[in-house]
Short mmCIF file of C-alpha atoms and ligand atoms in Angstrom, two decimals:
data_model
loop_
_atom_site.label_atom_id
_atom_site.label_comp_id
_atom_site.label_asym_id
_atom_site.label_seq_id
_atom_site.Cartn_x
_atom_site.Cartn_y
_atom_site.Cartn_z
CA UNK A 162 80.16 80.28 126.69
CA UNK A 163 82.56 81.04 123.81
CA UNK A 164 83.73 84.90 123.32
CA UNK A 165 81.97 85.77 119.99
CA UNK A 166 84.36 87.06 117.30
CA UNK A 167 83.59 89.33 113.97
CA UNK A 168 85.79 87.66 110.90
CA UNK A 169 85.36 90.03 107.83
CA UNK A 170 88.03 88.01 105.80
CA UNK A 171 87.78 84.22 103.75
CA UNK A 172 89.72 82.00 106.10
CA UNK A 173 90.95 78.47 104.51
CA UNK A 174 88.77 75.89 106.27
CA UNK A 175 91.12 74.11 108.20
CA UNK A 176 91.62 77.55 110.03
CA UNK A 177 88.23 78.65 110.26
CA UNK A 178 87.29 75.16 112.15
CA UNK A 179 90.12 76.65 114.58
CA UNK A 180 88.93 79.69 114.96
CA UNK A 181 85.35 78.26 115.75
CA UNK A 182 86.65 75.98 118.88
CA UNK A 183 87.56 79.05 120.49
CA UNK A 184 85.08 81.76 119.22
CA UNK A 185 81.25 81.63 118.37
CA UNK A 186 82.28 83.48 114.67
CA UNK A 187 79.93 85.47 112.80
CA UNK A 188 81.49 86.03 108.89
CA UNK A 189 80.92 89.52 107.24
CA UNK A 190 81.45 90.63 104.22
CA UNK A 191 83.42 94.23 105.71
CA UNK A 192 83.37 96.39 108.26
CA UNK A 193 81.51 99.21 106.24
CA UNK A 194 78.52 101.40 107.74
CA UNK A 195 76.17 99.63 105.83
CA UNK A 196 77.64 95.89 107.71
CA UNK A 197 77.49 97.78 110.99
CA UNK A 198 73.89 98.83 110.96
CA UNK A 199 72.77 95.48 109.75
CA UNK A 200 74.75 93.31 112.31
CA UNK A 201 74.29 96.13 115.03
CA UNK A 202 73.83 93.55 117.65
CA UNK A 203 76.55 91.11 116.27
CA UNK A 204 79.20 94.47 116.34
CA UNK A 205 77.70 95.27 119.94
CA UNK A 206 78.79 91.94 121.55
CA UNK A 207 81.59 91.34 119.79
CA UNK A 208 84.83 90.75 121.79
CA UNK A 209 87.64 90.36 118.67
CA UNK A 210 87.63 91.09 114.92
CA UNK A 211 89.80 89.43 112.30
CA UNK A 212 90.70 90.16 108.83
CA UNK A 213 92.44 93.24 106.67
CA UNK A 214 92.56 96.27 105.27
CA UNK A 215 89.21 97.58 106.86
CA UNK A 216 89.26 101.31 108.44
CA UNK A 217 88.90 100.41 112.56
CA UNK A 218 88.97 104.00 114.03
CA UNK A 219 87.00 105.73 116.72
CA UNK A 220 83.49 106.04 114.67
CA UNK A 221 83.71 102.32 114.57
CA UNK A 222 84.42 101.39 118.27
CA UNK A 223 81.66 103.40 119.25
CA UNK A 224 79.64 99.66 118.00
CA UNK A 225 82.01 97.41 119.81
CA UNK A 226 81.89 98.20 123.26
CA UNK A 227 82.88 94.72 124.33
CA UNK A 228 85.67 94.54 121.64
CA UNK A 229 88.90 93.08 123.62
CA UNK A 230 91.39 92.29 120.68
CA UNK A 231 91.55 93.39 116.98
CA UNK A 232 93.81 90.51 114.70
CA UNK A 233 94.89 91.91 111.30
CA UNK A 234 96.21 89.61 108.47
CA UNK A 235 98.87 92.32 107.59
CA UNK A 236 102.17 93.66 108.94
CA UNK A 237 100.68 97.40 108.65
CA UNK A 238 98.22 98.79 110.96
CA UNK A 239 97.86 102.11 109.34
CA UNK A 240 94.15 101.68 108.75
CA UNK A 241 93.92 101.50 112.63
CA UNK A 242 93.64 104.06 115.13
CA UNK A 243 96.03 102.59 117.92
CA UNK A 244 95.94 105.51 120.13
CA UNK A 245 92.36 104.87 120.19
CA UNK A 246 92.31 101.02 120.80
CA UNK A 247 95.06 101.38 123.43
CA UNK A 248 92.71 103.99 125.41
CA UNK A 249 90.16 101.44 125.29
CA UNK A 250 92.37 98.28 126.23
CA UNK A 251 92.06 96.70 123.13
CA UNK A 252 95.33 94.58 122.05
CA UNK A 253 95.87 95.12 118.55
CA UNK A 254 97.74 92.04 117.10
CA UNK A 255 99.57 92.20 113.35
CA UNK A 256 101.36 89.30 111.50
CA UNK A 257 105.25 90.31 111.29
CA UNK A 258 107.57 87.84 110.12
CA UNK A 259 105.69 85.69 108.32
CA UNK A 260 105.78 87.62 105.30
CA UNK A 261 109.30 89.12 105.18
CA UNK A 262 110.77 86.97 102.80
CA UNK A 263 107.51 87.23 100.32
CA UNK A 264 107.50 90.88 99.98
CA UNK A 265 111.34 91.47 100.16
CA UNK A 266 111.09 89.11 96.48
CA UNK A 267 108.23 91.08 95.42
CA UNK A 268 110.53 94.05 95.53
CA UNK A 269 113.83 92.38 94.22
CA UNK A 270 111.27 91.58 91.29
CA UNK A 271 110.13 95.24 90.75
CA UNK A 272 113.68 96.05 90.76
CA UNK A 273 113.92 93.61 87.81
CA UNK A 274 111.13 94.22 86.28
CA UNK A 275 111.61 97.84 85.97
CA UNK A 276 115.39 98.14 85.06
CA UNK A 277 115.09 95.37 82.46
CA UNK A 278 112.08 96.38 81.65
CA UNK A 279 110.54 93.24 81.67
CA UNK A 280 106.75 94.34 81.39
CA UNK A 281 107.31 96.60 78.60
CA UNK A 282 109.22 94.41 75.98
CA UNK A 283 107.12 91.16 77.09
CA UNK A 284 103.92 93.02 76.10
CA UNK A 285 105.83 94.25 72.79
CA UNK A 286 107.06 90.64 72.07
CA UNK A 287 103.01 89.90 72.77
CA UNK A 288 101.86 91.98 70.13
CA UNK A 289 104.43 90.79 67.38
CA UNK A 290 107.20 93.65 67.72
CA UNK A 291 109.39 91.13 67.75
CA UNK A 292 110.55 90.78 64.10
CA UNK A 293 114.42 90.18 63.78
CA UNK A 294 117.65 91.45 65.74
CA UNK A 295 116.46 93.32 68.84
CA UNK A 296 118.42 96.70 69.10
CA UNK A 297 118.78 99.64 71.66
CA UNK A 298 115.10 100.29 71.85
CA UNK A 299 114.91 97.04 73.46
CA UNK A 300 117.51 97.60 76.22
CA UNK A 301 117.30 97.66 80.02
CA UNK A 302 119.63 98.54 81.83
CA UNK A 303 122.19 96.53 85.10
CA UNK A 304 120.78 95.87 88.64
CA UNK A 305 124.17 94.28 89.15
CA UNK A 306 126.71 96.00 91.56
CA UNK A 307 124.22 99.16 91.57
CA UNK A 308 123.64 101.28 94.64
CA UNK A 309 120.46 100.02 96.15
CA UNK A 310 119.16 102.59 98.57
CA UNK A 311 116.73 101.15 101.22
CA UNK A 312 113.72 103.79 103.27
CA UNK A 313 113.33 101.57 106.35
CA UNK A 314 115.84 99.06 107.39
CA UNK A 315 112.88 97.25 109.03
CA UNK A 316 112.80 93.22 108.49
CA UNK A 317 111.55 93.96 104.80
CA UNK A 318 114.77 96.54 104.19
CA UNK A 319 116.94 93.56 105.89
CA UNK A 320 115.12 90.87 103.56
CA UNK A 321 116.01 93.22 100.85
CA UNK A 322 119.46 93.83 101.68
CA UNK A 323 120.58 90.70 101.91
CA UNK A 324 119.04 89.32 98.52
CA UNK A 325 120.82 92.42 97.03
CA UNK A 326 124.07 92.43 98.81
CA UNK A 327 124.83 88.20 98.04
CA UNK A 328 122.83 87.99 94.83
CA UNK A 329 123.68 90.90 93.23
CA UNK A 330 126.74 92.53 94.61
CA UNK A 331 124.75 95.44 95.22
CA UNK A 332 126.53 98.48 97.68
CA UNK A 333 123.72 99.16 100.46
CA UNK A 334 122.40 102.94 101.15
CA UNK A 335 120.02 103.05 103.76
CA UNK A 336 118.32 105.52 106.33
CA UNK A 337 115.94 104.42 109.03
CA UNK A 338 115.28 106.13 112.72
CA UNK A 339 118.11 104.07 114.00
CA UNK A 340 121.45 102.67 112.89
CA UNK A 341 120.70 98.68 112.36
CA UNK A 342 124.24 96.68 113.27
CA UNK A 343 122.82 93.83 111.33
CA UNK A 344 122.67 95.38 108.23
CA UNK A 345 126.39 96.90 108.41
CA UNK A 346 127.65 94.03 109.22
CA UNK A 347 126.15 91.41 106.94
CA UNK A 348 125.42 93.35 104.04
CA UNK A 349 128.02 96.21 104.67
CA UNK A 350 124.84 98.80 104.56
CA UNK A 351 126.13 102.25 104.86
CA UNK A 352 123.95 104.72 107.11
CA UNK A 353 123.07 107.83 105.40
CA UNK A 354 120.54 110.79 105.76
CA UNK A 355 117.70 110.83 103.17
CA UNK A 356 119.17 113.20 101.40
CA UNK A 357 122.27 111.55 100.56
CA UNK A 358 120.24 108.17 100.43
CA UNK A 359 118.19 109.95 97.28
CA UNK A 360 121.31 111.37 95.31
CA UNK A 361 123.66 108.67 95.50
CA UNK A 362 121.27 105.75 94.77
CA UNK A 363 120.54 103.63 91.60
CA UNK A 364 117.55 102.04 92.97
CA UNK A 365 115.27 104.05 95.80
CA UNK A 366 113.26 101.29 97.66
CA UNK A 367 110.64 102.13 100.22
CA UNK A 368 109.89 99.52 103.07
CA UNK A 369 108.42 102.13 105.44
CA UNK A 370 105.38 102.20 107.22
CA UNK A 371 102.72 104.90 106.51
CA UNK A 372 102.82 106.99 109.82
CA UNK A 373 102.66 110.95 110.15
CA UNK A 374 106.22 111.16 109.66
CA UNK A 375 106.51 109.18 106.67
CA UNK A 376 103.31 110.69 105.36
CA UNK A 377 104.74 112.12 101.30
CA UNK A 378 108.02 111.69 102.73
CA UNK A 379 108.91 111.24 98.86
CA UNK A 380 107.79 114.78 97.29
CA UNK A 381 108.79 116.75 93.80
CA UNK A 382 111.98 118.40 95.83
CA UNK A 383 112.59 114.76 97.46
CA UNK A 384 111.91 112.95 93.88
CA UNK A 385 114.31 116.17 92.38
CA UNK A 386 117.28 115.13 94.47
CA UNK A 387 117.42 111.57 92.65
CA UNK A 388 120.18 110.76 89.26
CA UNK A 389 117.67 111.10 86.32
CA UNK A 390 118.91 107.18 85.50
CA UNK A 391 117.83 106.33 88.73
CA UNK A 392 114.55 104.07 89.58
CA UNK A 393 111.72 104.58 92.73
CA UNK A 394 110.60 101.34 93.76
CA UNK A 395 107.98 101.42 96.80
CA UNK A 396 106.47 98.20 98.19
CA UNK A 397 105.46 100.46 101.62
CA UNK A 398 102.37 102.19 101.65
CA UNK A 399 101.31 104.35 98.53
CA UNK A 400 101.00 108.15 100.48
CA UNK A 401 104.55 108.11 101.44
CA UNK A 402 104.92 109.35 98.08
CA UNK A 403 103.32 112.67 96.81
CA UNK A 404 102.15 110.18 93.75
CA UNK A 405 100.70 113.41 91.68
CA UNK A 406 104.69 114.46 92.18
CA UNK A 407 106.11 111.53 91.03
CA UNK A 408 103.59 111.02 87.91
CA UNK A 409 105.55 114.36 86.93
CA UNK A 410 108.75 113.39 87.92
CA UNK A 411 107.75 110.40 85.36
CA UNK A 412 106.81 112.45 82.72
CA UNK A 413 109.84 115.49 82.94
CA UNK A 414 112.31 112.34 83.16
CA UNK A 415 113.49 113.72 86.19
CA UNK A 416 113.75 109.80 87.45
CA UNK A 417 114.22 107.04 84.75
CA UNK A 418 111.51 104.38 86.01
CA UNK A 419 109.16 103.52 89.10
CA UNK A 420 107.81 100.19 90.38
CA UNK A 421 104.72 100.36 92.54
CA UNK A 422 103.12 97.85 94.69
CA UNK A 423 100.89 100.00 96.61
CA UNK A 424 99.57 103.54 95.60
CA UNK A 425 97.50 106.32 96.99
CA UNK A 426 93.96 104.45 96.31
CA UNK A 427 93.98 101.20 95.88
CA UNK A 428 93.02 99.67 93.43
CA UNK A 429 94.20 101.45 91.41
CA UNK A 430 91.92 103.87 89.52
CA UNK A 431 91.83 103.03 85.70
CA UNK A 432 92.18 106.62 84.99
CA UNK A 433 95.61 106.49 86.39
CA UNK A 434 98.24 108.60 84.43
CA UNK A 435 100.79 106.09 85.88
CA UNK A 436 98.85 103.30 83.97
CA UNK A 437 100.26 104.62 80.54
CA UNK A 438 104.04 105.44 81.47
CA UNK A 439 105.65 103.05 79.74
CA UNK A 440 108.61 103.55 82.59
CA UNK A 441 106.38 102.55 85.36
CA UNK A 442 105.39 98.88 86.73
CA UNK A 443 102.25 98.68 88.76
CA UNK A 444 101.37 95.89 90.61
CA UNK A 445 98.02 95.20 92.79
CA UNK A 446 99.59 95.52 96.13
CA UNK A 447 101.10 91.43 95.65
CA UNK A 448 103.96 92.29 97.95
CA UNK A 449 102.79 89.18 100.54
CA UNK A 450 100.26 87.35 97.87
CA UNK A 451 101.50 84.01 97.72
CA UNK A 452 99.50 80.81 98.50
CA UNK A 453 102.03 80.17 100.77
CA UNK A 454 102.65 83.10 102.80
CA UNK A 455 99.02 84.37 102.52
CA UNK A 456 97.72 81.19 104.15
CA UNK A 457 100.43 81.32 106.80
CA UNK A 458 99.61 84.98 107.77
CA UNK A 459 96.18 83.88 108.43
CA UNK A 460 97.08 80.75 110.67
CA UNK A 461 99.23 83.48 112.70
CA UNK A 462 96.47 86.30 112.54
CA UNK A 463 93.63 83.45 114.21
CA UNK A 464 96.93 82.06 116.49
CA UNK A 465 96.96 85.91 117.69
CA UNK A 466 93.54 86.07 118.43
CA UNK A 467 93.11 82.95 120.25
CA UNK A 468 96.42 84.53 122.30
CA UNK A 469 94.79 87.90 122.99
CA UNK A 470 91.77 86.46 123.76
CA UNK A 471 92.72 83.99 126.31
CA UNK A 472 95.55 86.50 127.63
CA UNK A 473 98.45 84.76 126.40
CA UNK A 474 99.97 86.97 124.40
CA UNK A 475 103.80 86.05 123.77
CA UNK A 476 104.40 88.39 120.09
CA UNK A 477 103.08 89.82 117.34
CA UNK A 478 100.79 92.69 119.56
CA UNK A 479 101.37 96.32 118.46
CA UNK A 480 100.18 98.14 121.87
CA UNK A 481 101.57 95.07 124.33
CA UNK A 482 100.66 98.10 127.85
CA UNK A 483 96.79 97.49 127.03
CA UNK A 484 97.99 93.54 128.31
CA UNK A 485 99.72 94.65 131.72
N1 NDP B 552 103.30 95.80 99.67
C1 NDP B 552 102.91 94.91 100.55
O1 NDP B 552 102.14 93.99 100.26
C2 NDP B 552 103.41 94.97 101.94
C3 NDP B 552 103.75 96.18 102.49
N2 NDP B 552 104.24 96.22 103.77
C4 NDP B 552 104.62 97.52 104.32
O2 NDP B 552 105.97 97.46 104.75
C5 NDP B 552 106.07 98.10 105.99
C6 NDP B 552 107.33 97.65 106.71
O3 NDP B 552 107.19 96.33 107.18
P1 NDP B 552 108.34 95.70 108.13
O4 NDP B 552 109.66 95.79 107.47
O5 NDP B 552 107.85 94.40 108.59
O6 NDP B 552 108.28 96.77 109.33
P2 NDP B 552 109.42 97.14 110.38
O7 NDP B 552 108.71 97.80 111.50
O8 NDP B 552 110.27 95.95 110.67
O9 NDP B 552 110.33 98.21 109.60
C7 NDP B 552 109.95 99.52 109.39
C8 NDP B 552 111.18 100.35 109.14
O10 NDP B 552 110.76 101.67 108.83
C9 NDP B 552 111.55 102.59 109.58
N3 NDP B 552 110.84 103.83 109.83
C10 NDP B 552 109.63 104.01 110.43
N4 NDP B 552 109.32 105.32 110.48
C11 NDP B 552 110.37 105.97 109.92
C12 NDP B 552 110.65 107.34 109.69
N5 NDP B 552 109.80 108.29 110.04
N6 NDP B 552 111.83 107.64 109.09
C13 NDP B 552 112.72 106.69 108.74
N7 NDP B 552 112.49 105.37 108.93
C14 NDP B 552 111.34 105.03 109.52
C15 NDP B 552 111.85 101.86 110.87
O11 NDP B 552 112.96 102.51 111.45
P3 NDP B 552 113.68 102.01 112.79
O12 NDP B 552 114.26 100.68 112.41
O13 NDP B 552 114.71 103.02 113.02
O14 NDP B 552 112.60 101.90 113.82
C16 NDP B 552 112.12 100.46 110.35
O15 NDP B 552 113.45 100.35 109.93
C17 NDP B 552 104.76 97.78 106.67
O16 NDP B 552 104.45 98.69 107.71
C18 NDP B 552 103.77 97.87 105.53
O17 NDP B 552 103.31 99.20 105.39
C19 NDP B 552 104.40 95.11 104.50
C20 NDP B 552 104.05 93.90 104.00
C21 NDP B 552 103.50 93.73 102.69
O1 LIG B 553 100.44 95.36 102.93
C1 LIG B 553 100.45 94.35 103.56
C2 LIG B 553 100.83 94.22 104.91
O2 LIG B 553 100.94 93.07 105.40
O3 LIG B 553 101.01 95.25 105.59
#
C-alpha cells in the first residue's frame, strides 16, 4: 500500500501525477484547526505533508502521529518547530538552491526601485504629473559604486554580492556568524560587525533567517546607527526588524528609504503606516515568485518527499540525525 501524504498547496499537474505514484494524496485547503478537525482521520494516518507557509508546531503533531517527513516549498522553516519534529523523527526537508538567483534579483530590484525611486515617479507619471522638464523633485539617487551592506552572507547574500560587486561596482559590507572565503575573494566582501555594517553602508540588505537571534535584530538604536541617506532593504523575514521602529525611523528621516518584501504580518494590513511613506516600497513577499522558480521549488519540495519517504535522502533535509 502507498504511504498516504497531506498536500495543503496547488501543485502543477505534471507534479501532482508524481506525487500520486508514490503517495495516496489527500489535497487540503491548510493546515488550520478548522482542516484538522474535519480531516481528523486523514491528519491521523498521515505519514508526510507538503506545501508552505502553514504553522507545523507541537499542537499540530499531536494529529499526526504517523507523520514521517514534513516537505516545505520554501527555503525558511521558521513556521516550524524543528526541535519538535526532530524529537519525534520527523525529517524536515526545505527547497535551498533553487531559488537563490530569484530572490537575490528581487532584492537588486528593491535596491532599484527604492534609490531611483521607481514606484513613486511611475505612479506620478500615471496620474499626469508629468507635464514638461522633470526637475529635482523627480530625482533618485546612484546605486552605482555604493556600499552595499549584506545581514547574512548565506547563498541569497552571495547571489546578492555578486550581482552588486560585477554589475554595479558596488564595495561589499557584510556580517554573518562566520567569515565566508567566497565572498572575499570573488566579490572582495569585507567582514565587519553589525555595527560597523549599519554606519558605513549605503544600502542595508537583510538575507537572514528569522531565528531567536535574529528576532528585531534591526531596532530604533540599530536603525539610529545608519547615514540618514542611507536605504533598509529586507527580503528575510519581516520580525527581524522592530517594523513599528522603522515606520519611525521613516517618518523622523532618520534613514532615507526602505524596500520590503516580507513584513511582520503578512499580507500586509491595509492600515499599514508604511503603505503611505512615499520613501518605502512594499512588495507581497515576491522574493522567489516567478513561474519559473516557483514551479521548480515544487518539483524539488515533492523530489524531497519521495526521498524522505523512501529513506533516500541525499540534500535539502534541515534535521538530517532524525535519518541516522
Ligand atoms: N522574501 C522571500 O521570498 C524569500 C526569503 N527568504 C529568506 O532568506 C533567508 C536566507 O536564505 P538563504 O540565503 O538560502 O539561507 P542561508 O542559510 O544560506 O543563509 C543564511 C545566512 O544568515 C546568517 N545568519 C543566520 N543567523 C545569523 C545571526 N544570528 N547573525 C548573523 N548572521 C546570521 C548565516 O550565517 P552563517 O553563514 O555564518 O551561518 C548565513 O550567512 C531564508 O531563511 C528566508 O527567511 C528566502 C527565500 C525567499
Ligand atoms: O520566503 C520564502 C522562502 O522560500 O523562504
Amino acid at each position: 500500500m502507498k504511504p498516504s501524504v497531506i498536500l495543503y498547496k496547488k501543485l502543477p499537474d505534471d507534479l501532482l501525477t508524481r506525487l500520486e505514484n508514490h503517495f495516496t494524496v489527500t489535497q487540503l485547503d491548510d493546515l488550520s484547526p478548522d482542516t484538522l478537525k474535519q480531516n481528523a482521520q486523514v491528519f491521523a494516518n498521515t505519514e508526510g505533508i507538503l506545501g508552505s507557509s502553514e504553522k507545523v508546531d507541537k499542537a499540530f503533531l499531536e494529529h499526526t502521529p504517523k507523520l514521517r517527513a514534513a516537505s516545505t516549498v520554501s527555503v525558511g522553516y521558521d513556521n516550524f518547530d524543528v526541535d519538535a519534529l526532530t524529537s519525534r523523527g520527523i525529517a524536515l526537508m526545505h527547497t535551498p538552491t533553487v531559488l537563490t538567483e530569484t530572490v537575490a534579483d528581487t532584492m537588486m530590484t528593491l535596491v532599484l526601485a527604492t534609490a531611483r525611486r521607481a514606484v513613486e515617479v511611475a505612479e506620478r507619471v500615471k496620474i499626469g504629473e508629468w507635464q514638461g522638464s522633470i526637475g529635482p523633485d523627480w530625482f533618485g539617487i546612484d546605486v552605482h559604486h555604493k556600499t552595499l551592506g549584506i545581514l547574512g552572507m548565506g547563498r541569497i547574500g552571495l547571489a546578492l554580492a555578486q550581482r552588486a560587486h560585477f554589475g554595479f561596482n558596488m564595495p561589499i559590507l557584510y556580517n554573518a556568524r562566520r567569515h565566508h572565503q567566497e565572498a572575499e575573494e570573488r566579490f572582495n566582501a569585507r567582514y565587519c560587525d553589525l555595527d560597523t555594517l549599519l554606519a558605513e553602508s549605503d544600502f542595508v540588505c537583510i538575507s537572514l533567517p528569522l531565528t531567536d537571534e535574529t528576532y528585531h535584530l534591526i531596532g530604533a538604536e540599530q536603525l539610529a546607527k545608519m547615514k540618514p541617506s542611507a536605504i533598509l532593504i529586507n527580503a528575510g523575514r519581516g520580525p527581524v526588524i522592530d517594523e513599528k521602529a522603522l515606520i519611525q525611523a521613516l517618518i523622523d528621516g532618520k534613514i532615507h528609504a526602505a524596500g520590503l518584501d516580507v513584513f511582520e504580518q503578512e499580507p500586509l494590513p491595509i492600515d499599514s503606516p508604511l503603505l503611505s511613506l512615499p520613501n518605502v516600497v512594499a512588495l507581497p513577499h515576491i522574493g522567489s515568485a516567478t513561474h519559473e522558480t516557483r514551479y521548480n521549488m515544487a518539483a524539488c519540495a515533492v523530489d524531497n518527499l519521495i526521498a524522505a519517504l523512501s529513506g533516500k535522502v541525499k540534500e535539502n533535509c534541515v534535521n538530517p540525525q532524525v535519518l541516522k
